[in-house]
């Protein structure tokens, strides 16, 4: 049987050269002693974890960060064995044994997690690298200030027993993307006092950290020993209030492209796509783009999402369906197979993920992260 050729329908191009440039830009924003953890959770925000991790390390990242232990173990399984990898979203029963064997830095936010990690260390005979997470005000994961002394004391006891090594103390900001939000200074104050308590009790962490992308870019007082940028590494501004990616010196890494599958002439008054929410005003041409919500194109962008076809930015006509949507080409007749660019760097006049975030009432993080597995990733600049 002959081999099936790669799909022409759609692809997400991942520009690893842009990713490396973004890592260098971020590195230049922090003092030389500050370490950079490349956050590659959620398959590197949809860009492909292993390739992005390698590119980030090439460009000077020192650590890798994931949410789940399975994501972190996958990096180790891919052969990334010589850099520290931290993962922070643990659920009871998760693979602590494998985490210890793989030398992961494992976040602990409460007593149940410390108990599981201690048991795993006893079982495996290893020493678990543990980072204690403080809830300094985000109100999500992390240990409350009132519970911190108990967690610190128990962690130090486990350290004295040779079961764990407390390698880090860390937290996460709620509003770093809103410049001057009062919670930023409040969280930093709480973080400093929780660090102070732990260090006075005897914890000697390798790293203390709280900064995500917006804090890396705008809050040097939040850099401590390490920063954890995610979205900025993928060339996307953390929020419009901080500026566009170009204004921040970042280059978008992902471009989402499809091939127009059909161009046809239709008369005035023709309904388009499910529900007929778009009806042609005059005789026109319609272009069918074979990407839909199964590929991560938000249905919420129906009637609003921008797409570059044949040198002109068009708007999605009617509803986004599971596998396809339609654009009104206003009488233009590009050939079937013409490229349709949903988003990219913007350099060629195409929309950006930030434009799509506006069109879909969401954040650009979600636009890139939700691009589905059915869309092949094509790597440039490896
Ligand atoms: C704990 C933690 N650190 C760092 C990041 C990276 O954040 P950003 O993508 O805003 O840089 C995230 C992402 O949400 C996170 O959950």
Coordinates of C-alpha atoms and ligand atoms in Angstrom, one line a residue:
X1 CA 0.0 0.0 0.0
X2 CA 1.3 3.5 -0.8
X3 CA 1.9 5.8 2.1
X4 CA -0.8 8.3 2.9
X5 CA 0.5 11.8 2.2
X6 CA 0.4 14.4 5.0
X7 CA -2.9 16.3 5.3
X8 CA -3.2 19.4 3.1
X9 CA -6.3 20.5 5.0
X10 CA -4.7 22.4 7.9
X11 CA -1.5 22.8 9.8
X12 CA -0.1 24.7 12.7
X13 CA 3.4 26.0 11.9
X14 CA 5.6 26.3 14.9
X15 CA 8.5 28.7 14.4
X16 CA 11.2 27.4 16.8
X17 CA 13.5 30.2 15.8
X18 CA 10.9 32.7 17.1
X19 CA 10.6 30.7 20.3
X20 CA 14.4 30.8 20.8
X21 CA 14.4 34.5 20.2
X22 CA 11.6 35.0 22.8
X23 CA 13.5 33.0 25.4
X24 CA 16.6 35.2 24.8
X25 CA 14.4 38.3 25.1
X26 CA 13.0 37.1 28.4
X27 CA 16.5 36.1 29.6
X28 CA 17.7 39.7 28.9
X29 CA 14.8 41.1 31.1
X30 CA 16.1 39.4 34.2
X31 CA 19.3 39.7 36.2
X32 CA 22.1 37.2 35.3
X33 CA 21.7 35.2 38.5
X34 CA 17.9 34.7 37.9
X35 CA 17.1 31.3 36.4
X36 CA 14.5 30.9 33.6
X37 CA 12.0 28.1 33.8
X38 CA 10.3 27.5 30.4
X39 CA 6.7 26.5 31.1
X40 CA 5.8 23.8 28.6
X41 CA 2.6 22.5 30.3
X42 CA -0.5 21.6 28.1
X43 CA 1.8 20.4 25.3
X44 CA 3.6 23.7 25.4
X45 CA 0.4 25.7 25.1
X46 CA -0.5 23.6 22.1
X47 CA 2.9 24.1 20.4
X48 CA 4.4 20.7 21.2
X49 CA 6.1 20.1 24.5
X50 CA 9.3 18.2 23.6
X51 CA 10.3 20.3 20.7
X52 CA 9.6 23.5 22.5
X53 CA 11.4 22.4 25.6
X54 CA 14.5 21.5 23.6
X55 CA 14.4 24.9 21.7
X56 CA 13.9 26.8 25.0
X57 CA 16.9 25.0 26.6
X58 CA 19.0 25.7 23.5
X59 CA 18.2 29.4 23.9
X60 CA 19.3 29.5 27.6
X61 CA 16.3 28.3 29.7
X62 CA 17.6 26.5 32.8
X63 CA 14.5 24.7 34.0
X64 CA 11.3 23.2 32.6
X65 CA 7.9 23.5 34.2
X66 CA 4.7 21.5 33.7
X67 CA 1.4 21.2 35.4
X68 CA 0.9 17.5 35.7
X69 CA 3.4 14.8 36.6
X70 CA 2.6 12.9 33.5
X71 CA 3.7 15.9 31.4
X72 CA 6.9 16.1 33.3
X73 CA 7.6 12.3 33.0
X74 CA 7.0 12.5 29.2
X75 CA 9.8 15.1 29.0
X76 CA 12.1 12.7 30.8
X77 CA 10.9 9.8 28.6
X78 CA 11.8 11.9 25.6
X79 CA 15.4 12.0 26.8
X80 CA 15.4 15.4 28.6
X81 CA 17.2 14.1 31.6
X82 CA 19.9 16.6 32.4
X83 CA 17.8 19.7 33.5
X84 CA 15.6 20.2 36.4
X85 CA 11.9 19.7 35.7
X86 CA 9.2 20.9 38.1
X87 CA 5.5 19.9 38.0
X88 CA 2.9 21.5 40.2
X89 CA -0.5 19.9 39.8
X90 CA -0.8 16.7 41.8
X91 CA -3.8 14.7 42.6
X92 CA -4.0 12.0 45.3
X93 CA -2.7 8.7 43.9
X94 CA -0.4 10.4 41.3
X95 CA 2.9 8.8 40.3
X96 CA 5.1 10.1 43.1
X97 CA 7.4 7.0 42.9
X98 CA 8.1 7.7 39.2
X99 CA 8.6 11.4 40.0
X100 CA 11.3 10.6 42.6
X101 CA 13.0 8.1 40.2
X102 CA 12.9 10.7 37.4
X103 CA 14.3 13.4 39.7
X104 CA 11.3 15.7 39.3
X105 CA 10.8 18.7 41.5
X106 CA 7.4 18.0 42.9
X107 CA 5.1 20.7 44.3
X108 CA 3.5 20.2 47.6
X109 CA 0.6 22.4 48.7
X110 CA -0.7 20.5 51.7
X111 CA -0.3 17.7 54.2
X112 CA -1.9 15.0 52.1
X113 CA 0.7 15.5 49.4
X114 CA 3.6 15.5 51.8
X115 CA 2.3 12.3 53.3
X116 CA 2.1 10.7 49.8
X117 CA 5.6 11.9 48.9
X118 CA 7.0 10.6 52.2
X119 CA 5.5 7.2 51.6
X120 CA 6.8 7.1 48.0
X121 CA 10.3 8.0 49.2
X122 CA 10.2 5.1 51.7
X123 CA 9.0 2.7 49.0
X124 CA 11.6 3.7 46.4
X125 CA 14.4 4.4 48.8
X126 CA 15.0 7.7 47.1
X127 CA 14.9 11.3 48.3
X128 CA 12.1 13.4 46.8
X129 CA 12.8 16.9 45.6
X130 CA 9.9 18.9 46.9
X131 CA 8.9 22.5 46.4
X132 CA 6.5 24.0 48.9
X133 CA 3.8 26.1 47.4
X134 CA 2.4 29.1 49.3
X135 CA -1.1 30.5 48.5
X136 CA -0.1 34.2 48.9
X137 CA -3.5 35.4 47.7
X138 CA -4.3 33.7 44.4
X139 CA -6.8 31.5 46.2
X140 CA -6.2 28.5 44.0
X141 CA -3.5 25.9 44.8
X142 CA -1.0 26.4 47.5
X143 CA -0.9 26.4 51.3
X144 CA -2.7 29.1 53.2
X145 CA -0.5 31.3 55.5
X146 CA -2.3 29.9 58.6
X147 CA -1.3 26.3 57.6
X148 CA 2.2 27.1 56.5
X149 CA 4.0 26.6 59.8
X150 CA 2.6 23.0 60.1
X151 CA 3.6 22.2 56.5
X152 CA 7.1 23.7 56.9
X153 CA 7.6 21.8 60.1
X154 CA 6.5 18.5 58.6
X155 CA 8.6 19.0 55.5
X156 CA 11.7 19.8 57.6
X157 CA 11.0 16.6 59.7
X158 CA 10.8 14.6 56.4
X159 CA 14.1 16.2 55.3
X160 CA 15.7 15.3 58.6
X161 CA 14.5 11.7 58.0
X162 CA 16.2 11.7 54.6
X163 CA 12.9 11.3 52.7
X164 CA 12.7 14.7 51.0
X165 CA 14.9 17.6 50.1
X166 CA 13.0 21.0 50.1
X167 CA 14.4 22.5 46.9
X168 CA 12.0 25.4 46.4
X169 CA 9.5 27.8 48.0
X170 CA 7.1 29.3 45.5
X171 CA 3.8 30.9 44.7
X172 CA 1.8 32.3 41.8
X173 CA 0.3 35.8 41.2
X174 CA -3.3 36.5 40.5
X175 CA -3.2 39.8 38.7
X176 CA 0.3 40.4 37.3
X177 CA -1.2 41.2 33.9
X178 CA -3.0 44.2 35.4
X179 CA -0.3 46.8 36.1
X180 CA -0.5 48.3 39.6
X181 CA -3.3 46.0 40.8
X182 CA -3.1 46.2 44.6
X183 CA -3.0 42.4 44.9
X184 CA 0.5 42.4 43.4
X185 CA 2.2 44.2 46.2
X186 CA 0.0 42.4 48.8
X187 CA 1.0 39.0 47.4
X188 CA 4.7 39.9 47.3
X189 CA 4.4 41.0 51.0
X190 CA 2.8 37.7 52.0
X191 CA 5.3 35.8 49.9
X192 CA 8.3 37.5 51.6
X193 CA 6.8 36.8 55.1
X194 CA 6.1 33.1 54.2
X195 CA 9.7 32.8 52.8
X196 CA 11.0 34.4 56.0
X197 CA 9.1 32.0 58.2
X198 CA 10.4 28.9 56.3
X199 CA 14.0 30.1 56.1
X200 CA 14.0 31.0 59.9
X201 CA 12.7 27.5 60.5
X202 CA 15.6 26.0 58.6
X203 CA 14.6 25.6 55.0
X204 CA 17.4 26.2 52.6
X205 CA 15.8 26.3 49.1
X206 CA 17.7 26.3 45.9
X207 CA 15.0 28.6 44.3
X208 CA 12.3 30.9 45.4
X209 CA 9.9 32.0 42.7
X210 CA 6.6 33.7 41.9
X211 CA 6.8 35.4 38.5
X212 CA 4.9 34.3 35.4
X213 CA 5.2 36.1 32.0
X214 CA 3.7 39.4 32.9
X215 CA 5.8 39.6 36.1
X216 CA 8.9 38.6 34.2
X217 CA 8.3 41.4 31.8
X218 CA 7.2 44.2 34.2
X219 CA 8.0 43.4 37.8
X220 CA 11.7 42.9 38.6
X221 CA 10.9 42.9 42.3
X222 CA 9.0 39.6 41.7
X223 CA 11.9 37.8 40.0
X224 CA 13.6 36.4 43.2
X225 CA 15.8 33.4 42.0
X226 CA 13.8 32.2 39.1
X227 CA 11.0 33.3 36.7
X228 CA 8.4 31.0 35.0
X229 CA 7.3 32.5 31.7
X230 CA 4.8 30.6 29.6
X231 CA 2.8 32.6 27.2
X232 CA 5.6 35.2 26.4
X233 CA 7.8 32.4 25.3
X234 CA 5.2 31.6 22.6
X235 CA 5.4 35.2 21.5
X236 CA 2.0 36.3 22.8
X237 CA 1.3 39.2 25.0
X238 CA 0.0 38.2 28.4
X239 CA -2.7 40.9 28.1
X240 CA -3.6 43.9 25.9
X241 CA -2.9 46.2 28.9
X242 CA 0.8 45.3 28.7
X243 CA 1.0 46.0 25.0
X244 CA 1.0 43.9 21.9
X245 CA 3.5 41.1 21.4
X246 CA 5.4 43.4 18.9
X247 CA 5.5 46.2 21.5
X248 CA 7.0 43.7 24.0
X249 CA 9.6 42.5 21.6
X250 CA 8.0 39.0 21.2
X251 CA 7.5 37.0 18.1
X252 CA 4.4 34.8 17.8
X253 CA 5.5 31.2 17.4
X254 CA 2.3 29.5 16.1
X255 CA 0.6 30.1 12.7
X256 CA -2.6 28.3 12.0
X257 CA -3.3 27.7 8.3
X258 CA -5.8 25.9 6.2
X259 CA -6.3 25.3 2.5
X260 CA -9.5 26.6 1.0
X261 CA -11.4 23.4 0.1
X262 CA -14.0 24.9 -2.3
X263 CA -14.8 28.3 -3.9
X264 CA -18.3 28.8 -5.4
X265 CA -20.5 31.5 -6.6
X266 CA -23.9 31.9 -4.9
X267 CA -26.8 34.2 -5.5
X268 CA -28.0 37.0 -3.2
X269 CA -30.1 35.9 -0.2
X270 CA -28.3 32.6 0.2
X271 CA -28.1 31.3 3.8
X272 CA -24.6 30.2 5.0
X273 CA -23.8 27.4 7.5
X274 CA -26.0 26.0 10.3
X275 CA -28.8 28.2 11.5
X276 CA -28.4 30.6 8.5
X277 CA -27.0 33.3 10.8
X278 CA -25.4 34.8 7.7
X279 CA -27.3 35.5 4.5
X280 CA -25.5 36.9 1.4
X281 CA -26.5 40.4 0.6
X282 CA -25.6 40.2 -3.1
X283 CA -24.3 37.6 -5.5
X284 CA -20.9 36.7 -4.2
X285 CA -18.3 33.9 -3.8
X286 CA -18.0 31.7 -0.7
X287 CA -14.8 30.0 0.4
X288 CA -14.9 26.8 2.5
X289 CA -12.1 26.5 5.1
X290 CA -11.8 22.9 6.4
X291 CA -11.1 23.8 10.0
X292 CA -13.8 23.7 12.8
X293 CA -14.3 23.6 16.5
X294 CA -13.0 20.0 16.5
X295 CA -9.7 21.6 15.5
X296 CA -10.0 24.2 18.2
X297 CA -11.5 27.1 16.2
X298 CA -13.8 28.6 18.8
X299 CA -17.5 28.4 17.8
X300 CA -17.8 31.6 19.8
X301 CA -16.0 33.3 16.9
X302 CA -18.8 32.5 14.5
X303 CA -19.5 35.6 12.4
X304 CA -16.4 37.3 13.9
X305 CA -13.2 35.4 13.4
X306 CA -10.7 37.0 11.0
X307 CA -9.0 35.0 8.2
X308 CA -6.5 36.1 5.6
X309 CA -7.4 34.6 2.1
X310 CA -5.8 35.8 -1.1
X311 CA -4.3 38.9 0.5
X312 CA -7.5 40.1 2.1
X313 CA -8.7 39.6 5.7
X314 CA -12.2 38.2 5.6
X315 CA -14.6 37.4 8.4
X316 CA -16.1 34.1 9.2
X317 CA -19.6 34.0 7.6
X318 CA -22.1 32.3 9.9
X319 CA -21.4 29.5 12.3
X320 CA -18.2 27.7 12.8
X321 CA -19.1 24.0 12.4
X322 CA -17.2 20.9 13.8
X323 CA -14.9 20.6 10.8
X324 CA -15.4 23.6 8.6
X325 CA -16.4 27.2 8.3
X326 CA -17.1 29.6 5.4
X327 CA -15.9 33.0 4.4
X328 CA -17.6 35.4 2.1
X329 CA -14.9 36.2 -0.6
X330 CA -16.9 39.2 -2.0
X331 CA -16.7 38.0 -5.6
X332 CA -13.0 37.1 -5.5
X333 CA -12.3 33.7 -6.9
X334 CA -9.1 32.2 -5.5
X335 CA -8.4 28.7 -6.5
X336 CA -9.3 25.8 -4.3
X337 CA -6.1 25.0 -2.3
X338 CA -5.3 28.7 -1.7
X339 CA -3.9 29.2 1.8
X340 CA -6.2 30.6 4.5
X341 CA -4.3 32.0 7.5
X342 CA -6.3 32.2 10.7
X343 CA -3.5 33.6 12.7
X344 CA 0.2 34.1 12.7
X345 CA 2.9 36.7 13.4
X346 CA 0.9 39.4 11.6
X347 CA 4.0 40.2 9.5
X348 CA 2.2 39.1 6.3
X349 CA -1.0 41.0 7.1
X350 CA -2.6 38.0 8.8
X351 CA -4.5 38.3 12.0
X352 CA -2.8 37.3 15.3
X353 CA -3.9 35.0 18.1
X354 CA -4.5 38.2 20.0
X355 CA -7.0 39.3 17.3
X356 CA -8.8 35.9 17.6
X357 CA -9.0 36.4 21.4
X358 CA -10.9 39.6 20.8
X359 CA -13.1 37.9 18.2
X360 CA -13.9 35.0 20.5
X361 CA -14.2 36.9 23.8
X362 CA -11.3 35.1 25.4
X363 CA -7.6 35.3 26.0
X364 CA -4.9 34.5 23.4
X365 CA -3.6 31.7 25.8
X366 CA -6.8 29.8 25.0
X367 CA -6.7 30.4 21.3
X368 CA -3.3 28.6 20.8
X369 CA -3.7 26.0 23.6
X370 CA -7.0 24.7 22.3
X371 CA -5.7 23.9 18.8
X372 CA -6.7 20.2 18.5
X373 CA -4.6 17.1 17.9
X374 CA -6.1 16.7 14.4
X375 CA -4.1 19.7 13.2
X376 CA -0.5 18.5 12.5
X377 CA 2.3 20.6 13.9
X378 CA 4.9 21.5 11.3
X379 CA 8.2 22.7 12.9
X380 CA 10.3 25.4 11.3
X381 CA 13.8 26.4 12.3
X382 CA 14.7 23.2 14.2
Ligands
LIG1 C1 2.1 28.0 38.3 C2 2.3 28.6 36.9 N1 3.5 29.3 36.7 C3 3.7 29.9 35.5 C4 2.7 29.9 34.5 C5 3.0 30.6 33.3 O1 2.1 31.7 33.1 P1 2.2 32.6 31.9 O2 1.8 31.8 30.7 O3 1.3 33.7 32.2 O4 3.6 33.1 31.8 C6 1.5 29.2 34.8 C7 0.5 29.3 33.7 O5 -0.7 29.4 33.9 C8 1.3 28.6 36.0 O6 0.2 27.9 36.2

